[in-house]
């Protein structure tokens, strides 16, 4: 699949959505026009730069492309190593400081307090959905959550976000069947009727992403709807686009300018395209 662009599209959604994250000023949303990347009114992240959603997805992709066995320790290693290669803002303050101060994977596993119900596990689990075996998707998405978000919400949102990708990548059904598929696999109820502000809860982010996908015909429409919800816009957008970009029913129409203006440093768009090329081998 030469046109496989999942990580690149996640980065675009993340970088675009980051400008609107938890912005309360209604007037600011007039910028939700997909014409360019915007600067967040208070954050220091430069327009076109992705955040933790993408970087942690990259870490999981690197693990998938390695010969390493999936364990909490190996996953922690890739999170730490990927961050050290390219330290960047966008993480929650406490977790950012944790990554900076943690020296080894063993130290990560020993010292992390995995009690969060937030969307941190779900935001990065989409790439796990590339595995062809659904049992493996669920197993690895669960392990992903247990490392940092070992709660019912954390685990189920991670599984759901991975299965959303799996459903479309491996042609399990149409857009209209997505919700039924998820509710047969996930122990917490998924919905496609989300309305309004999206807080930090993992399942809320997943449900907003599902709603954007099933009510849209194009990636541009999905992305704009994710931002229009408001709240945790970059995470909802990353989860939704990870899935929608693999759906044959959804038009791939993200503006070329968003591709062209996506960051292009050592771990920017060229690097992401290289990872996408390697990840395409997971698609049979």
GROMACS .gro file of C-alpha atoms in nm:
model
  284
    1UNK     CA    1   0.000   0.000   0.000
    2UNK     CA    2   0.206   0.290  -0.130
    3UNK     CA    3  -0.058   0.542  -0.025
    4UNK     CA    4  -0.070   0.430   0.338
    5UNK     CA    5  -0.028   0.748   0.544
    6UNK     CA    6  -0.170   0.671   0.887
    7UNK     CA    7   0.106   0.816   1.107
    8UNK     CA    8   0.142   1.119   0.882
    9UNK     CA    9  -0.231   1.182   0.900
   10UNK     CA   10  -0.231   1.136   1.279
   11UNK     CA   11   0.043   1.398   1.301
   12UNK     CA   12  -0.156   1.639   1.083
   13UNK     CA   13  -0.469   1.592   1.295
   14UNK     CA   14  -0.269   1.627   1.616
   15UNK     CA   15  -0.083   1.939   1.500
   16UNK     CA   16  -0.400   2.098   1.368
   17UNK     CA   17  -0.609   2.014   1.674
   18UNK     CA   18  -0.338   2.128   1.915
   19UNK     CA   19  -0.408   2.492   1.833
   20UNK     CA   20  -0.760   2.459   1.973
   21UNK     CA   21  -0.697   2.237   2.276
   22UNK     CA   22  -0.920   2.354   2.564
   23UNK     CA   23  -0.956   2.702   2.414
   24UNK     CA   24  -1.269   2.855   2.567
   25UNK     CA   25  -1.295   3.165   2.349
   26UNK     CA   26  -1.569   3.094   2.094
   27UNK     CA   27  -1.431   3.353   1.855
   28UNK     CA   28  -1.108   3.157   1.820
   29UNK     CA   29  -1.292   2.873   1.645
   30UNK     CA   30  -1.350   3.085   1.336
   31UNK     CA   31  -0.999   2.960   1.253
   32UNK     CA   32  -1.127   2.602   1.217
   33UNK     CA   33  -1.110   2.629   0.839
   34UNK     CA   34  -0.829   2.382   0.753
   35UNK     CA   35  -0.649   2.658   0.563
   36UNK     CA   36  -0.336   2.636   0.776
   37UNK     CA   37  -0.198   2.545   1.117
   38UNK     CA   38  -0.264   2.802   1.386
   39UNK     CA   39  -0.085   2.907   1.703
   40UNK     CA   40  -0.254   2.817   2.031
   41UNK     CA   41  -0.333   3.137   2.225
   42UNK     CA   42  -0.129   3.031   2.530
   43UNK     CA   43   0.082   2.723   2.444
   44UNK     CA   44   0.436   2.748   2.307
   45UNK     CA   45   0.397   2.479   2.041
   46UNK     CA   46   0.478   2.612   1.694
   47UNK     CA   47   0.211   2.581   1.423
   48UNK     CA   48   0.253   2.256   1.232
   49UNK     CA   49   0.427   2.071   1.514
   50UNK     CA   50   0.273   1.755   1.653
   51UNK     CA   51   0.247   1.668   2.023
   52UNK     CA   52   0.245   1.368   2.255
   53UNK     CA   53  -0.039   1.194   2.069
   54UNK     CA   54   0.184   1.145   1.766
   55UNK     CA   55   0.514   1.094   1.945
   56UNK     CA   56   0.377   0.812   2.159
   57UNK     CA   57   0.217   0.658   1.850
   58UNK     CA   58   0.561   0.668   1.690
   59UNK     CA   59   0.704   0.489   1.993
   60UNK     CA   60   0.450   0.209   1.958
   61UNK     CA   61   0.515   0.190   1.584
   62UNK     CA   62   0.886   0.149   1.654
   63UNK     CA   63   0.812  -0.137   1.893
   64UNK     CA   64   0.588  -0.302   1.632
   65UNK     CA   65   0.861  -0.276   1.369
   66UNK     CA   66   1.124  -0.423   1.600
   67UNK     CA   67   1.178  -0.785   1.696
   68UNK     CA   68   1.115  -0.705   2.061
   69UNK     CA   69   0.850  -0.884   2.263
   70UNK     CA   70   0.558  -0.680   2.392
   71UNK     CA   71   0.602  -0.625   2.766
   72UNK     CA   72   0.554  -0.326   2.992
   73UNK     CA   73   0.930  -0.290   3.005
   74UNK     CA   74   0.983  -0.286   2.628
   75UNK     CA   75   0.695  -0.045   2.581
   76UNK     CA   76   0.839   0.182   2.850
   77UNK     CA   77   1.176   0.164   2.675
   78UNK     CA   78   1.030   0.286   2.346
   79UNK     CA   79   0.836   0.565   2.516
   80UNK     CA   80   1.153   0.686   2.688
   81UNK     CA   81   1.379   0.641   2.387
   82UNK     CA   82   1.144   0.815   2.146
   83UNK     CA   83   1.106   1.107   2.385
   84UNK     CA   84   1.482   1.136   2.438
   85UNK     CA   85   1.547   1.138   2.065
   86UNK     CA   86   1.309   1.430   2.024
   87UNK     CA   87   1.206   1.599   2.353
   88UNK     CA   88   0.901   1.813   2.287
   89UNK     CA   89   0.616   1.989   2.460
   90UNK     CA   90   0.256   1.876   2.446
   91UNK     CA   91   0.265   1.618   2.723
   92UNK     CA   92   0.081   1.672   3.050
   93UNK     CA   93   0.322   1.860   3.277
   94UNK     CA   94   0.366   1.582   3.533
   95UNK     CA   95   0.422   1.313   3.271
   96UNK     CA   96   0.663   1.536   3.080
   97UNK     CA   97   0.867   1.580   3.397
   98UNK     CA   98   0.845   1.206   3.463
   99UNK     CA   99   0.987   1.129   3.118
  100UNK     CA  100   1.266   1.381   3.165
  101UNK     CA  101   1.370   1.243   3.504
  102UNK     CA  102   1.330   0.870   3.434
  103UNK     CA  103   1.652   0.704   3.323
  104UNK     CA  104   1.556   0.341   3.252
  105UNK     CA  105   1.259   0.133   3.147
  106UNK     CA  106   1.271  -0.054   3.478
  107UNK     CA  107   1.254   0.276   3.662
  108UNK     CA  108   0.959   0.379   3.444
  109UNK     CA  109   0.764   0.064   3.525
  110UNK     CA  110   0.848   0.083   3.896
  111UNK     CA  111   0.765   0.450   3.947
  112UNK     CA  112   0.471   0.519   3.718
  113UNK     CA  113   0.134   0.549   3.890
  114UNK     CA  114  -0.107   0.404   3.631
  115UNK     CA  115  -0.433   0.526   3.784
  116UNK     CA  116  -0.548   0.769   3.516
  117UNK     CA  117  -0.883   0.749   3.336
  118UNK     CA  118  -0.771   1.005   3.079
  119UNK     CA  119  -0.721   0.949   2.707
  120UNK     CA  120  -0.343   0.908   2.712
  121UNK     CA  121  -0.354   0.536   2.632
  122UNK     CA  122  -0.627   0.571   2.369
  123UNK     CA  123  -0.453   0.855   2.185
  124UNK     CA  124  -0.156   0.633   2.097
  125UNK     CA  125  -0.318   0.291   2.051
  126UNK     CA  126  -0.457   0.332   1.701
  127UNK     CA  127  -0.143   0.193   1.538
  128UNK     CA  128  -0.191  -0.131   1.734
  129UNK     CA  129  -0.501  -0.191   1.524
  130UNK     CA  130  -0.278  -0.271   1.227
  131UNK     CA  131  -0.221  -0.622   1.360
  132UNK     CA  132  -0.435  -0.869   1.167
  133UNK     CA  133  -0.527  -1.084   1.468
  134UNK     CA  134  -0.800  -0.923   1.678
  135UNK     CA  135  -0.689  -1.110   1.991
  136UNK     CA  136  -0.343  -0.959   1.953
  137UNK     CA  137  -0.490  -0.611   1.906
  138UNK     CA  138  -0.686  -0.644   2.229
  139UNK     CA  139  -0.392  -0.795   2.418
  140UNK     CA  140  -0.145  -0.523   2.316
  141UNK     CA  141  -0.394  -0.238   2.355
  142UNK     CA  142  -0.463  -0.368   2.706
  143UNK     CA  143  -0.093  -0.384   2.788
  144UNK     CA  144  -0.051  -0.033   2.648
  145UNK     CA  145  -0.314   0.096   2.890
  146UNK     CA  146  -0.198  -0.106   3.191
  147UNK     CA  147   0.143   0.060   3.177
  148UNK     CA  148   0.007   0.412   3.233
  149UNK     CA  149  -0.375   0.398   3.253
  150UNK     CA  150  -0.458   0.078   3.441
  151UNK     CA  151  -0.824   0.163   3.495
  152UNK     CA  152  -1.145   0.035   3.341
  153UNK     CA  153  -1.179   0.352   3.135
  154UNK     CA  154  -0.813   0.363   3.038
  155UNK     CA  155  -0.809   0.002   2.922
  156UNK     CA  156  -1.138   0.009   2.735
  157UNK     CA  157  -1.064   0.335   2.558
  158UNK     CA  158  -0.726   0.199   2.446
  159UNK     CA  159  -0.889  -0.118   2.313
  160UNK     CA  160  -1.165   0.077   2.138
  161UNK     CA  161  -0.925   0.318   1.966
  162UNK     CA  162  -0.713   0.028   1.840
  163UNK     CA  163  -1.016  -0.169   1.721
  164UNK     CA  164  -1.149   0.133   1.530
  165UNK     CA  165  -0.837   0.120   1.316
  166UNK     CA  166  -0.841  -0.260   1.293
  167UNK     CA  167  -1.202  -0.255   1.171
  168UNK     CA  168  -1.124  -0.040   0.869
  169UNK     CA  169  -0.769  -0.154   0.791
  170UNK     CA  170  -0.874  -0.516   0.773
  171UNK     CA  171  -1.210  -0.448   0.606
  172UNK     CA  172  -1.430  -0.588   0.881
  173UNK     CA  173  -1.731  -0.388   0.767
  174UNK     CA  174  -1.877  -0.054   0.664
  175UNK     CA  175  -1.895   0.271   0.857
  176UNK     CA  176  -2.251   0.189   0.956
  177UNK     CA  177  -2.134  -0.128   1.131
  178UNK     CA  178  -1.849   0.026   1.332
  179UNK     CA  179  -2.045   0.092   1.650
  180UNK     CA  180  -2.194  -0.258   1.660
  181UNK     CA  181  -1.848  -0.408   1.613
  182UNK     CA  182  -1.700  -0.203   1.896
  183UNK     CA  183  -1.982  -0.277   2.137
  184UNK     CA  184  -1.934  -0.649   2.076
  185UNK     CA  185  -1.566  -0.620   2.173
  186UNK     CA  186  -1.543  -0.345   2.435
  187UNK     CA  187  -1.689  -0.388   2.783
  188UNK     CA  188  -1.773  -0.018   2.822
  189UNK     CA  189  -2.048   0.117   2.599
  190UNK     CA  190  -1.942   0.306   2.288
  191UNK     CA  191  -2.171   0.562   2.126
  192UNK     CA  192  -2.194   0.759   1.803
  193UNK     CA  193  -2.409   1.041   1.940
  194UNK     CA  194  -2.154   1.251   2.126
  195UNK     CA  195  -2.233   1.621   2.154
  196UNK     CA  196  -2.033   1.914   2.283
  197UNK     CA  197  -1.719   1.962   2.489
  198UNK     CA  198  -1.481   1.667   2.530
  199UNK     CA  199  -1.295   1.648   2.859
  200UNK     CA  200  -0.998   1.432   2.948
  201UNK     CA  201  -1.188   1.103   2.997
  202UNK     CA  202  -1.066   0.833   2.761
  203UNK     CA  203  -1.403   0.693   2.661
  204UNK     CA  204  -1.540   1.042   2.601
  205UNK     CA  205  -1.259   1.106   2.352
  206UNK     CA  206  -1.325   0.774   2.180
  207UNK     CA  207  -1.699   0.837   2.158
  208UNK     CA  208  -1.646   1.184   2.015
  209UNK     CA  209  -1.411   1.034   1.756
  210UNK     CA  210  -1.665   0.765   1.663
  211UNK     CA  211  -1.935   1.030   1.625
  212UNK     CA  212  -1.718   1.240   1.395
  213UNK     CA  213  -1.638   0.940   1.176
  214UNK     CA  214  -1.987   0.798   1.131
  215UNK     CA  215  -2.133   1.141   1.049
  216UNK     CA  216  -1.871   1.240   0.791
  217UNK     CA  217  -1.789   1.162   0.429
  218UNK     CA  218  -1.434   1.299   0.423
  219UNK     CA  219  -1.124   1.336   0.638
  220UNK     CA  220  -1.162   1.714   0.627
  221UNK     CA  221  -1.511   1.685   0.769
  222UNK     CA  222  -1.393   1.445   1.040
  223UNK     CA  223  -1.113   1.680   1.144
  224UNK     CA  224  -1.330   1.989   1.155
  225UNK     CA  225  -1.594   1.812   1.362
  226UNK     CA  226  -1.334   1.692   1.611
  227UNK     CA  227  -1.223   2.051   1.665
  228UNK     CA  228  -1.579   2.182   1.678
  229UNK     CA  229  -1.652   1.958   1.976
  230UNK     CA  230  -1.394   2.165   2.169
  231UNK     CA  231  -1.196   2.047   2.467
  232UNK     CA  232  -0.929   1.783   2.407
  233UNK     CA  233  -0.932   1.854   2.035
  234UNK     CA  234  -0.592   1.716   1.935
  235UNK     CA  235  -0.652   1.381   2.103
  236UNK     CA  236  -1.002   1.338   1.960
  237UNK     CA  237  -0.869   1.432   1.617
  238UNK     CA  238  -0.574   1.192   1.642
  239UNK     CA  239  -0.799   0.902   1.744
  240UNK     CA  240  -1.057   0.977   1.475
  241UNK     CA  241  -0.817   1.036   1.187
  242UNK     CA  242  -0.613   0.725   1.273
  243UNK     CA  243  -0.925   0.525   1.203
  244UNK     CA  244  -1.090   0.731   0.929
  245UNK     CA  245  -0.780   0.747   0.710
  246UNK     CA  246  -0.807   0.370   0.671
  247UNK     CA  247  -1.175   0.375   0.571
  248UNK     CA  248  -1.250   0.329   0.201
  249UNK     CA  249  -1.585   0.509   0.238
  250UNK     CA  250  -1.425   0.831   0.360
  251UNK     CA  251  -1.268   1.065   0.106
  252UNK     CA  252  -0.901   1.145   0.160
  253UNK     CA  253  -0.913   1.520   0.111
  254UNK     CA  254  -0.698   1.679   0.381
  255UNK     CA  255  -0.563   2.000   0.226
  256UNK     CA  256  -0.220   1.965   0.066
  257UNK     CA  257  -0.109   2.271   0.261
  258UNK     CA  258  -0.145   2.076   0.587
  259UNK     CA  259   0.090   1.811   0.449
  260UNK     CA  260   0.334   2.068   0.316
  261UNK     CA  261   0.344   2.272   0.638
  262UNK     CA  262   0.367   1.978   0.876
  263UNK     CA  263   0.698   2.000   1.061
  264UNK     CA  264   0.989   1.856   0.866
  265UNK     CA  265   1.276   1.825   1.109
  266UNK     CA  266   1.456   1.496   1.180
  267UNK     CA  267   1.128   1.342   1.304
  268UNK     CA  268   0.891   1.534   1.080
  269UNK     CA  269   0.696   1.443   0.771
  270UNK     CA  270   0.975   1.259   0.586
  271UNK     CA  271   1.041   1.043   0.891
  272UNK     CA  272   0.668   0.978   0.932
  273UNK     CA  273   0.636   0.874   0.568
  274UNK     CA  274   0.922   0.629   0.614
  275UNK     CA  275   0.748   0.475   0.915
  276UNK     CA  276   0.420   0.461   0.723
  277UNK     CA  277   0.593   0.274   0.441
  278UNK     CA  278   0.724   0.017   0.687
  279UNK     CA  279   0.393  -0.012   0.873
  280UNK     CA  280   0.207  -0.082   0.549
  281UNK     CA  281   0.355  -0.433   0.563
  282UNK     CA  282   0.104  -0.509   0.841
  283UNK     CA  283  -0.179  -0.474   0.591
  284UNK     CA  284  -0.245  -0.797   0.404
   0.00000   0.00000   0.00000
